[in-house]
Amino acid sequence: MTNAQVCKVKDGDDTFVPIPGMEEASLKIFQSQVLLPFSLESGSIHAFLGPFAGQNKKIFGNTLLPEDSSTLPFIHSPKIDLTLFGDTTKIFRAFPPVKDRHSSWLTRVETSMHSEWKETGFFEFIQLAKFDLHLFDPQMLLSAIFFWNRETRAFEFPCGFICPTLLDIAAITGLAPIGDRFHPDAFKEEISIKEISISCDKKTYLAFITAHMGQPGMPVSTFEHIAFLMYWLSACVFCTPSVQVPKYYYILAQALHSKKKICLSKLLLTSLYTCLDEASESLFRESGPRNPSGPLWLLQLWLNAIFEKKLCLPLTPTPICELEGARLTTLTPRKRLVDNFAKYVGAILSFTKFTEDLAPFIRLNLIGPTWLHQNNQVGNISPDSTDMWFGFLSWDVIISSMRQKDVRLYPYQPQLFSRQFGLCQMKPLPLRRKESIDAEICVEEGNYEKVLDFILRPDKELKLTPSTFSPSFLVSKCYLRWWCYYIVDKLLGFNGFLKKLINSPLSCSQGPKQSGTFRN
């Protein structure tokens, strides 16, 4: 062990036993540390994801768990009519296909700006725009959204809460979890949009490209670069519901052009939270879901990663791009059949235990930027990667939206997803009490720093002390009791799912023989 105090923990428990004479000092350490190393009676060394704050075994619930039944995942609905999800072409029409003009503009701007993109930290991410992000499996996406919990911002699998984390985003996109926080008032308009004549009145992406793409042989101007970044953010990153470039991406595009090192990964995660919340809520409409928008391409690639082995997803030739996300684009199933709901729901319900499938990015053969694939093992944190891992593992408040009127605050709570990092799972505690943070909070006066200080509590600042240990998916007894108490009356098997279905070829009313054909 290096620079870390090791505590003894009983097998399967989270009761820390400090070194004799160090009880009070140890407790203070545990309450502020992100990594909590411990040794089992067998001698193996692992770590919990902290901080640790005394956990009452007699109290199973806490304010982290949903109290409003209306936010429970759609899979718990009494009846599920799959005919409402039949025409997925209309449901997912917000995804624009890749066009030749798109590729030509990307190649042109990259030729001039690749050094600046590397310096700013999004060169690898922008490479994904060259691949088939617009291809998706609607049944896979919708099946996962069936399990989305709008209060905890997590997918509710039988083994626990699961969700893309900043580590998953780093592996898929190459975006680091650190950088400047972006919100509508974080950066000023240093270059007037009128001064450089960017036209945001174009009705289509193609018209926007035509209006702003420079001529072959001419250098890429400030005007063209910022316009390209606005297009990329709108069409390829956040996937706005319209097919024209909104003006409100200008400030972010200008900041990236000026080489401001903004934490795009947190913006991306909040955008995913928002679109999953909206998509989940729309499932309950009598006429079926609305057209979801947002970075659902990220959800598709993440699902490809966790289903790759379980569903034996076929891998087509890997594209020439040293990025995990590019490889994952080749795994997206091409067959769009309503019958696939059974396959995907069955796969999710089969995760009764946490397996390495649900932590796909802590493996040794990860591909991607050097700063990540050589440092993606939390038990071997190098001095150079301490800040990166602190970004992955420490709680935070992340802000969505480019516009003041749409601002939402979300808690980033990796303590819910400890096992996805190779860390053992304790009973997670909320960042703050429920009434202190809510996704609908809008900061009308633009005083974001005051709100963030209130929520994050500087007096409770977290620390990360690197240590050496083996990854593990163990859970504490306290966590197990807590999770069982929450999930026991919601447990659903595959046959139970079939019984919920109506007006569907998978419905049990079609007869047991037909229903049984969809179990695999």
Coordinates of C-alpha atoms in Angstrom, one line a residue:
M1 CA 0.0 0.0 0.0
T2 CA 1.2 3.6 -0.7
N3 CA 0.2 6.7 1.3
A4 CA -3.1 5.1 2.5
Q5 CA -4.3 3.6 5.7
V6 CA -5.6 0.1 5.3
C7 CA -8.5 -1.1 7.5
K8 CA -9.7 -4.6 8.2
V9 CA -13.1 -5.4 7.1
K10 CA -15.1 -8.5 7.8
D11 CA -15.9 -10.5 4.7
G12 CA -19.1 -9.2 3.2
D13 CA -19.4 -6.3 5.7
D14 CA -18.6 -2.6 5.6
T15 CA -17.9 -2.2 9.3
F16 CA -14.5 -0.6 9.4
V17 CA -12.0 -1.6 12.1
P18 CA -9.4 1.2 12.5
I19 CA -5.9 0.5 13.5
P20 CA -5.8 0.5 17.4
G21 CA -5.4 4.0 18.8
M22 CA -6.4 5.6 15.6
E23 CA -10.2 5.3 15.8
E24 CA -11.1 9.0 15.8
A25 CA -8.5 10.0 13.3
S26 CA -9.4 7.2 11.0
L27 CA -13.1 8.1 11.1
K28 CA -12.3 11.6 9.9
I29 CA -10.2 10.2 7.1
F30 CA -13.0 7.8 6.0
Q31 CA -15.5 10.7 5.9
S32 CA -13.4 12.7 3.4
Q33 CA -11.6 10.0 1.3
V34 CA -12.8 8.9 -2.1
L35 CA -10.8 5.6 -1.9
L36 CA -11.2 3.4 1.2
P37 CA -8.7 0.5 1.0
F38 CA -9.4 -2.6 3.2
S39 CA -8.2 -6.1 3.6
L40 CA -10.4 -9.2 3.9
E41 CA -9.6 -12.0 6.3
S42 CA -8.2 -13.9 3.3
G43 CA -5.5 -11.2 3.0
S44 CA -6.8 -9.8 -0.4
I45 CA -6.8 -6.0 -0.6
H46 CA -9.7 -4.1 -2.2
A47 CA -11.3 -0.7 -1.8
F48 CA -14.7 0.9 -1.3
L49 CA -15.7 4.1 -3.1
G50 CA -16.1 6.6 -0.3
P51 CA -16.7 8.7 1.6
F52 CA -17.9 6.6 4.5
A53 CA -20.4 8.1 7.0
G54 CA -21.7 5.7 9.6
Q55 CA -24.4 3.5 8.2
N56 CA -27.3 2.5 10.4
K57 CA -28.1 -1.1 9.6
K58 CA -31.6 -0.7 11.1
I59 CA -32.6 2.0 8.7
F60 CA -32.9 0.6 5.2
G61 CA -34.2 3.6 3.3
N62 CA -32.7 7.1 2.8
T63 CA -33.5 10.1 0.8
L64 CA -31.6 8.7 -2.2
L65 CA -34.3 6.3 -3.0
P66 CA -37.5 7.2 -5.0
E67 CA -40.4 8.3 -2.9
D68 CA -42.7 9.2 -5.7
S69 CA -44.1 6.1 -7.5
S70 CA -44.6 8.1 -10.7
T71 CA -40.8 8.2 -11.2
L72 CA -40.4 4.4 -11.1
P73 CA -39.2 2.8 -14.3
F74 CA -41.7 2.0 -17.0
I75 CA -41.0 -1.7 -16.7
H76 CA -43.1 -1.6 -13.4
S77 CA -46.2 -0.5 -15.3
P78 CA -49.2 -2.9 -14.9
K79 CA -49.5 -3.2 -18.7
I80 CA -47.1 -2.6 -21.5
D81 CA -48.5 -2.2 -25.1
L82 CA -45.7 -2.9 -27.5
T83 CA -47.8 -1.8 -30.5
L84 CA -47.1 1.7 -29.4
F85 CA -43.5 1.2 -30.1
G86 CA -43.9 -0.3 -33.5
D87 CA -43.1 2.6 -35.8
T88 CA -39.7 3.5 -34.5
T89 CA -38.8 5.5 -37.6
K90 CA -41.0 8.3 -36.4
I91 CA -39.9 7.9 -32.7
F92 CA -36.2 8.5 -33.6
R93 CA -36.4 10.9 -36.5
A94 CA -34.3 13.4 -34.6
F95 CA -31.1 11.5 -35.7
P96 CA -29.7 13.1 -38.9
P97 CA -27.8 10.7 -41.2
V98 CA -24.2 11.4 -42.2
K99 CA -24.0 13.2 -45.5
D100 CA -21.2 13.7 -47.9
R101 CA -21.1 17.5 -47.2
H102 CA -20.8 16.8 -43.5
S103 CA -17.8 14.6 -44.1
S104 CA -16.2 17.1 -46.5
W105 CA -16.6 19.9 -44.1
L106 CA -15.2 17.9 -41.2
T107 CA -12.2 16.8 -43.2
R108 CA -11.5 20.4 -44.4
V109 CA -11.7 22.0 -40.9
E110 CA -9.7 19.1 -39.2
T111 CA -6.8 19.6 -41.7
S112 CA -6.3 23.1 -40.4
M113 CA -7.4 22.8 -36.8
H114 CA -6.3 19.4 -35.6
S115 CA -3.5 20.8 -33.5
E116 CA -5.8 23.2 -31.7
W117 CA -8.4 20.4 -31.1
K118 CA -5.7 18.2 -29.5
E119 CA -4.5 21.1 -27.3
T120 CA -8.1 21.8 -26.2
G121 CA -8.8 18.1 -25.5
F122 CA -11.6 17.1 -27.9
F123 CA -9.7 15.8 -31.0
E124 CA -10.5 12.2 -30.3
F125 CA -14.1 13.0 -29.6
I126 CA -14.6 14.8 -32.9
Q127 CA -13.4 11.7 -34.7
L128 CA -16.6 10.0 -33.8
A129 CA -18.4 12.3 -36.2
K130 CA -16.8 10.3 -39.0
F131 CA -18.7 7.1 -38.0
D132 CA -22.2 5.8 -38.0
L133 CA -23.5 7.5 -34.9
H134 CA -26.9 7.9 -36.6
L135 CA -27.4 4.1 -36.8
F136 CA -29.3 2.8 -33.8
D137 CA -31.3 -0.2 -32.6
P138 CA -34.6 1.4 -31.4
Q139 CA -35.7 -1.7 -29.5
M140 CA -32.4 -1.8 -27.6
L141 CA -32.7 1.9 -26.7
L142 CA -36.3 1.7 -25.7
S143 CA -35.8 -1.5 -23.7
A144 CA -33.1 0.2 -21.7
I145 CA -35.3 3.3 -21.2
F146 CA -38.0 1.0 -19.8
F147 CA -35.6 0.6 -16.8
W148 CA -34.6 4.3 -16.3
N149 CA -35.4 5.7 -12.9
R150 CA -36.0 9.5 -13.2
E151 CA -35.3 10.2 -9.6
T152 CA -32.0 8.5 -9.2
R153 CA -30.9 9.0 -12.8
A154 CA -29.9 5.4 -13.2
F155 CA -31.0 2.2 -14.9
E156 CA -32.6 -0.1 -12.4
F157 CA -31.2 -3.5 -13.1
P158 CA -31.9 -6.5 -10.7
C159 CA -28.3 -6.3 -9.4
G160 CA -28.5 -2.5 -8.6
F161 CA -28.4 0.9 -10.2
I162 CA -26.3 1.1 -13.4
C163 CA -25.6 4.1 -15.5
P164 CA -23.0 5.6 -17.9
T165 CA -20.3 7.4 -15.7
L166 CA -17.6 9.8 -16.6
L167 CA -15.3 6.9 -17.0
D168 CA -17.6 5.3 -19.6
I169 CA -17.8 8.7 -21.4
A170 CA -14.0 9.0 -21.3
A171 CA -13.6 5.5 -22.8
I172 CA -16.2 6.1 -25.5
T173 CA -15.4 9.6 -26.5
G174 CA -11.9 10.4 -25.3
L175 CA -13.1 13.3 -23.2
A176 CA -11.4 13.8 -19.8
P177 CA -13.6 14.3 -16.6
I178 CA -11.8 17.5 -15.8
G179 CA -11.9 21.1 -17.1
D180 CA -13.8 24.3 -16.7
R181 CA -17.4 24.1 -15.7
F182 CA -19.8 25.5 -18.4
H183 CA -23.1 27.2 -17.7
P184 CA -24.9 30.0 -19.6
D185 CA -23.0 32.8 -17.7
A186 CA -19.6 31.1 -17.5
F187 CA -18.1 32.7 -20.7
K188 CA -18.8 36.0 -22.4
E189 CA -19.2 36.7 -26.1
E190 CA -15.7 37.8 -26.8
I191 CA -16.3 37.8 -30.6
S192 CA -19.6 39.2 -31.6
I193 CA -21.7 36.8 -33.7
K194 CA -22.8 39.7 -35.8
E195 CA -19.2 40.7 -36.4
I196 CA -18.4 37.3 -38.0
S197 CA -21.7 37.0 -39.8
I198 CA -22.8 33.5 -38.7
S199 CA -26.3 32.9 -40.1
C200 CA -28.5 30.8 -37.8
D201 CA -31.7 31.3 -39.9
K202 CA -30.9 28.3 -42.2
K203 CA -33.7 25.8 -42.0
T204 CA -31.6 22.7 -42.5
Y205 CA -28.1 21.4 -41.6
L206 CA -27.2 21.2 -45.3
A207 CA -28.1 24.8 -45.9
F208 CA -26.0 25.8 -42.8
I209 CA -23.0 23.9 -44.2
T210 CA -23.4 25.4 -47.6
A211 CA -23.6 29.0 -46.1
H212 CA -20.5 28.6 -43.9
M213 CA -18.1 26.1 -45.5
G214 CA -15.1 27.8 -47.0
Q215 CA -13.8 27.3 -50.6
P216 CA -11.2 24.6 -51.3
G217 CA -7.7 25.9 -51.0
M218 CA -8.7 28.8 -48.8
P219 CA -7.7 28.8 -45.1
V220 CA -10.2 28.1 -42.4
S221 CA -11.2 31.4 -40.9
T222 CA -12.4 32.1 -37.3
F223 CA -15.9 32.6 -38.8
E224 CA -15.8 29.1 -40.4
H225 CA -14.3 27.3 -37.4
I226 CA -16.8 28.6 -35.0
A227 CA -19.7 27.9 -37.4
F228 CA -18.4 24.3 -37.8
L229 CA -18.2 23.8 -34.1
M230 CA -21.8 25.1 -33.7
Y231 CA -22.9 22.6 -36.3
W232 CA -21.0 19.8 -34.7
L233 CA -22.4 20.5 -31.3
S234 CA -25.9 20.7 -32.6
A235 CA -26.0 17.8 -35.1
C236 CA -23.4 15.3 -33.7
V237 CA -23.0 15.9 -30.0
F238 CA -26.2 17.1 -28.3
C239 CA -28.5 16.1 -31.2
T240 CA -31.0 19.0 -30.9
P241 CA -34.6 18.1 -31.9
S242 CA -34.7 20.5 -34.8
V243 CA -32.6 20.0 -38.0
Q244 CA -31.1 23.5 -37.9
V245 CA -28.3 24.9 -35.9
P246 CA -29.5 26.9 -32.8
K247 CA -27.8 30.2 -32.1
Y248 CA -27.4 29.3 -28.4
Y249 CA -24.5 27.1 -29.2
Y250 CA -22.4 30.1 -30.2
I251 CA -20.9 30.9 -26.8
L252 CA -19.7 27.3 -26.3
A253 CA -18.4 27.1 -29.8
Q254 CA -16.5 30.4 -29.4
A255 CA -15.0 29.1 -26.1
L256 CA -13.8 25.9 -27.8
H257 CA -12.4 28.0 -30.6
S258 CA -10.5 30.1 -28.1
K259 CA -9.0 26.9 -26.7
K260 CA -10.9 27.1 -23.3
K261 CA -10.6 23.7 -21.7
I262 CA -14.2 23.1 -20.9
C263 CA -15.4 19.8 -19.3
L264 CA -17.5 18.6 -22.3
S265 CA -17.9 15.2 -20.6
K266 CA -20.1 16.6 -17.9
L267 CA -22.1 18.6 -20.3
L268 CA -22.6 15.4 -22.3
L269 CA -23.7 13.5 -19.2
T270 CA -26.3 16.1 -18.2
S271 CA -27.7 16.2 -21.7
L272 CA -28.0 12.4 -21.6
Y273 CA -29.8 12.6 -18.2
T274 CA -32.2 15.1 -19.6
C275 CA -33.1 13.2 -22.7
L276 CA -33.5 9.9 -20.7
D277 CA -35.8 11.7 -18.2
E278 CA -37.9 13.0 -21.0
A279 CA -38.0 9.8 -23.0
S280 CA -38.9 7.8 -19.9
E281 CA -41.7 10.1 -19.0
S282 CA -43.1 10.0 -22.5
L283 CA -43.3 6.2 -22.4
F284 CA -46.4 6.6 -20.1
R285 CA -48.4 8.5 -22.8
E286 CA -51.4 6.7 -24.1
S287 CA -50.3 7.3 -27.7
G288 CA -46.8 6.1 -27.1
P289 CA -43.5 7.9 -26.7
R290 CA -42.6 11.3 -28.1
N291 CA -39.7 11.8 -30.4
P292 CA -36.7 11.6 -28.1
S293 CA -33.7 13.9 -28.8
G294 CA -30.4 14.3 -27.2
P295 CA -27.2 12.2 -27.2
L296 CA -28.9 8.9 -27.5
W297 CA -26.0 7.8 -29.7
L298 CA -24.0 7.7 -26.4
L299 CA -26.6 5.4 -24.8
Q300 CA -26.4 3.1 -27.9
L301 CA -22.6 2.8 -27.7
W302 CA -22.7 2.2 -23.9
L303 CA -25.4 -0.5 -24.4
N304 CA -23.3 -2.1 -27.1
A305 CA -20.4 -2.3 -24.6
I306 CA -22.4 -3.9 -21.8
F307 CA -24.3 -6.3 -24.1
E308 CA -21.3 -7.2 -26.3
K309 CA -20.6 -10.5 -24.6
K310 CA -24.0 -11.4 -23.3
L311 CA -25.7 -11.0 -26.6
C312 CA -22.7 -12.0 -28.8
L313 CA -23.0 -8.8 -30.8
P314 CA -21.3 -9.4 -34.2
L315 CA -18.2 -7.2 -34.7
T316 CA -17.7 -5.9 -38.2
P317 CA -14.2 -4.8 -39.2
T318 CA -12.9 -2.2 -36.7
P319 CA -12.6 1.3 -38.2
I320 CA -9.2 2.9 -38.2
C321 CA -9.5 5.0 -35.1
E322 CA -7.9 4.5 -31.8
L323 CA -11.0 5.1 -29.8
E324 CA -13.4 2.7 -28.0
G325 CA -16.4 4.6 -29.3
A326 CA -15.4 4.0 -32.9
R327 CA -15.2 0.2 -32.3
L328 CA -18.5 0.2 -30.5
T329 CA -20.3 1.8 -33.6
T330 CA -19.6 -1.5 -35.4
L331 CA -21.6 -3.5 -32.8
T332 CA -25.0 -1.8 -33.3
P333 CA -27.5 -4.5 -34.4
R334 CA -29.1 -3.7 -37.8
K335 CA -32.2 -5.8 -37.5
R336 CA -35.1 -3.6 -36.2
L337 CA -37.8 -6.1 -35.0
V338 CA -40.4 -5.5 -32.3
D339 CA -39.7 -9.1 -31.2
N340 CA -36.2 -7.9 -30.1
F341 CA -37.8 -6.3 -27.0
A342 CA -37.9 -9.7 -25.5
K343 CA -34.3 -10.3 -26.2
Y344 CA -33.1 -7.1 -24.7
V345 CA -35.4 -7.0 -21.7
G346 CA -34.5 -10.6 -21.0
A347 CA -30.8 -9.7 -21.1
I348 CA -31.3 -6.8 -18.6
L349 CA -33.3 -9.0 -16.3
S350 CA -30.6 -11.6 -16.4
F351 CA -28.2 -9.2 -14.6
T352 CA -29.1 -10.6 -11.2
K353 CA -25.5 -10.4 -10.2
F354 CA -23.0 -7.7 -11.1
T355 CA -20.5 -9.0 -13.7
E356 CA -17.6 -7.7 -15.6
D357 CA -20.0 -7.0 -18.5
L358 CA -21.3 -4.0 -16.6
A359 CA -17.8 -2.6 -16.1
P360 CA -16.5 -2.9 -19.7
F361 CA -13.9 -0.1 -19.5
I362 CA -11.6 -1.2 -16.7
R363 CA -10.2 -4.0 -18.8
L364 CA -6.5 -4.0 -19.7
N365 CA -6.9 -4.0 -23.5
L366 CA -9.0 -0.8 -23.6
I367 CA -8.2 1.3 -26.7
G368 CA -8.2 5.1 -26.6
P369 CA -6.1 8.0 -25.7
T370 CA -2.9 7.2 -23.8
W371 CA -3.9 9.2 -20.7
L372 CA -6.8 6.8 -20.3
H373 CA -5.9 3.3 -21.6
Q374 CA -2.7 3.2 -19.6
N375 CA -4.4 4.5 -16.5
N376 CA -7.9 3.0 -16.4
Q377 CA -7.2 0.7 -13.5
V378 CA -8.3 2.5 -10.3
G379 CA -6.1 0.3 -8.2
N380 CA -3.0 1.6 -9.9
I381 CA -3.4 5.3 -10.1
S382 CA -0.3 7.1 -11.2
P383 CA 0.6 10.6 -9.9
D384 CA -0.2 12.1 -13.3
S385 CA -3.7 10.5 -13.3
T386 CA -4.8 11.5 -9.8
D387 CA -6.8 14.5 -11.0
M388 CA -8.4 12.4 -13.7
W389 CA -9.5 9.8 -11.2
F390 CA -10.7 12.4 -8.7
G391 CA -13.0 13.6 -11.5
F392 CA -14.3 10.1 -12.2
L393 CA -14.9 9.2 -8.5
S394 CA -15.9 12.3 -6.6
W395 CA -19.4 13.6 -6.5
D396 CA -20.3 16.9 -8.2
V397 CA -23.2 19.0 -9.4
I398 CA -23.4 19.1 -13.2
I399 CA -25.3 21.7 -15.1
S400 CA -27.2 21.2 -18.3
S401 CA -28.3 23.5 -21.1
M402 CA -26.8 26.3 -23.1
R403 CA -29.8 28.6 -22.3
Q404 CA -30.8 30.1 -19.0
K405 CA -34.4 29.1 -19.3
D406 CA -33.5 25.4 -19.7
V407 CA -30.9 25.1 -17.0
R408 CA -31.1 22.0 -14.8
L409 CA -28.8 20.9 -12.0
Y410 CA -28.1 17.2 -11.6
P411 CA -26.0 15.4 -8.9
Y412 CA -23.2 13.3 -10.3
Q413 CA -23.1 10.5 -7.7
P414 CA -20.5 7.8 -8.6
Q415 CA -21.1 6.2 -5.2
L416 CA -24.2 4.7 -6.8
F417 CA -22.1 2.9 -9.4
S418 CA -18.9 1.9 -7.4
R419 CA -18.6 -1.5 -9.1
Q420 CA -18.4 0.0 -12.5
F421 CA -15.0 1.3 -11.5
G422 CA -13.9 -2.0 -9.9
L423 CA -14.6 -0.7 -6.4
C424 CA -16.7 -2.4 -3.8
Q425 CA -20.2 -1.1 -3.2
M426 CA -21.3 0.4 0.1
K427 CA -24.8 1.7 0.8
P428 CA -24.7 5.0 -1.1
L429 CA -25.7 8.2 0.6
P430 CA -27.1 11.2 -1.2
L431 CA -25.0 14.2 -2.1
R432 CA -27.4 16.3 -0.1
R433 CA -30.9 15.8 1.2
K434 CA -33.5 15.6 -1.5
E435 CA -35.0 19.1 -0.8
S436 CA -31.5 20.7 -1.3
I437 CA -31.0 19.7 -5.0
D438 CA -33.5 19.0 -7.7
A439 CA -33.2 18.7 -11.5
E440 CA -35.7 21.5 -12.0
I441 CA -33.7 24.1 -10.0
C442 CA -33.2 27.2 -12.2
V443 CA -30.8 29.9 -11.1
E444 CA -32.8 33.0 -12.1
E445 CA -30.1 35.5 -11.2
G446 CA -27.3 33.5 -12.8
N447 CA -25.5 33.1 -9.4
Y448 CA -24.3 29.6 -10.1
E449 CA -21.3 29.7 -7.9
K450 CA -23.4 30.5 -4.9
V451 CA -25.7 27.6 -5.6
L452 CA -22.8 25.2 -6.2
D453 CA -21.1 26.2 -3.0
F454 CA -24.3 25.6 -1.1
I455 CA -24.8 22.1 -2.6
L456 CA -21.2 20.9 -2.6
R457 CA -20.4 22.2 0.9
P458 CA -16.8 23.3 0.7
D459 CA -16.4 22.2 4.4
K460 CA -17.0 18.6 3.2
E461 CA -14.3 18.6 0.6
L462 CA -13.3 15.2 -0.7
K463 CA -9.8 13.9 -1.1
L464 CA -8.2 11.1 -3.1
T465 CA -5.2 9.3 -1.7
P466 CA -3.8 6.8 -4.3
S467 CA -3.4 3.2 -3.1
T468 CA -2.7 -0.2 -4.6
F469 CA -5.4 -2.9 -4.5
S470 CA -7.2 -5.4 -6.7
P471 CA -10.5 -4.6 -8.5
S472 CA -13.6 -6.3 -7.1
F473 CA -17.4 -6.3 -7.4
L474 CA -18.0 -7.1 -3.8
V475 CA -20.9 -5.5 -1.9
S476 CA -21.3 -4.9 1.8
K477 CA -24.0 -6.6 3.8
C478 CA -25.4 -3.2 4.6
Y479 CA -25.7 -2.4 0.8
L480 CA -27.3 -5.8 0.2
R481 CA -30.0 -5.3 2.8
W482 CA -30.6 -1.8 1.6
W483 CA -31.0 -2.9 -2.1
C484 CA -33.2 -5.9 -1.2
Y485 CA -35.4 -3.8 0.9
Y486 CA -35.9 -1.4 -2.0
I487 CA -36.3 -4.0 -4.8
V488 CA -38.0 -7.0 -3.1
D489 CA -41.5 -6.0 -4.1
K490 CA -40.5 -4.9 -7.6
L491 CA -38.6 -8.0 -8.7
L492 CA -39.6 -9.0 -12.2
G493 CA -38.8 -12.1 -14.1
F494 CA -39.0 -12.7 -17.9
N495 CA -42.3 -14.5 -17.6
G496 CA -43.6 -11.6 -15.5
F497 CA -42.6 -9.3 -18.3
L498 CA -44.5 -11.4 -20.8
K499 CA -47.6 -11.3 -18.7
K500 CA -47.6 -7.5 -18.8
L501 CA -47.7 -7.4 -22.5
I502 CA -50.9 -6.7 -24.5
N503 CA -51.6 -6.4 -28.2
S504 CA -48.2 -7.8 -28.9
P505 CA -46.8 -10.9 -30.7
L506 CA -44.9 -11.5 -27.4
S507 CA -48.1 -11.4 -25.3
C508 CA -48.9 -14.5 -23.3
S509 CA -52.4 -14.4 -24.9
Q510 CA -50.8 -15.7 -28.0
G511 CA -50.1 -19.0 -26.3
P512 CA -47.2 -20.4 -24.3
K513 CA -45.5 -22.0 -27.3
Q514 CA -45.1 -18.7 -29.2
S515 CA -44.1 -16.8 -26.0
G516 CA -41.4 -19.3 -25.3
T517 CA -39.8 -18.8 -28.7
F518 CA -38.5 -15.4 -27.6
R519 CA -36.7 -16.4 -24.4
N520 CA -33.3 -16.4 -26.0

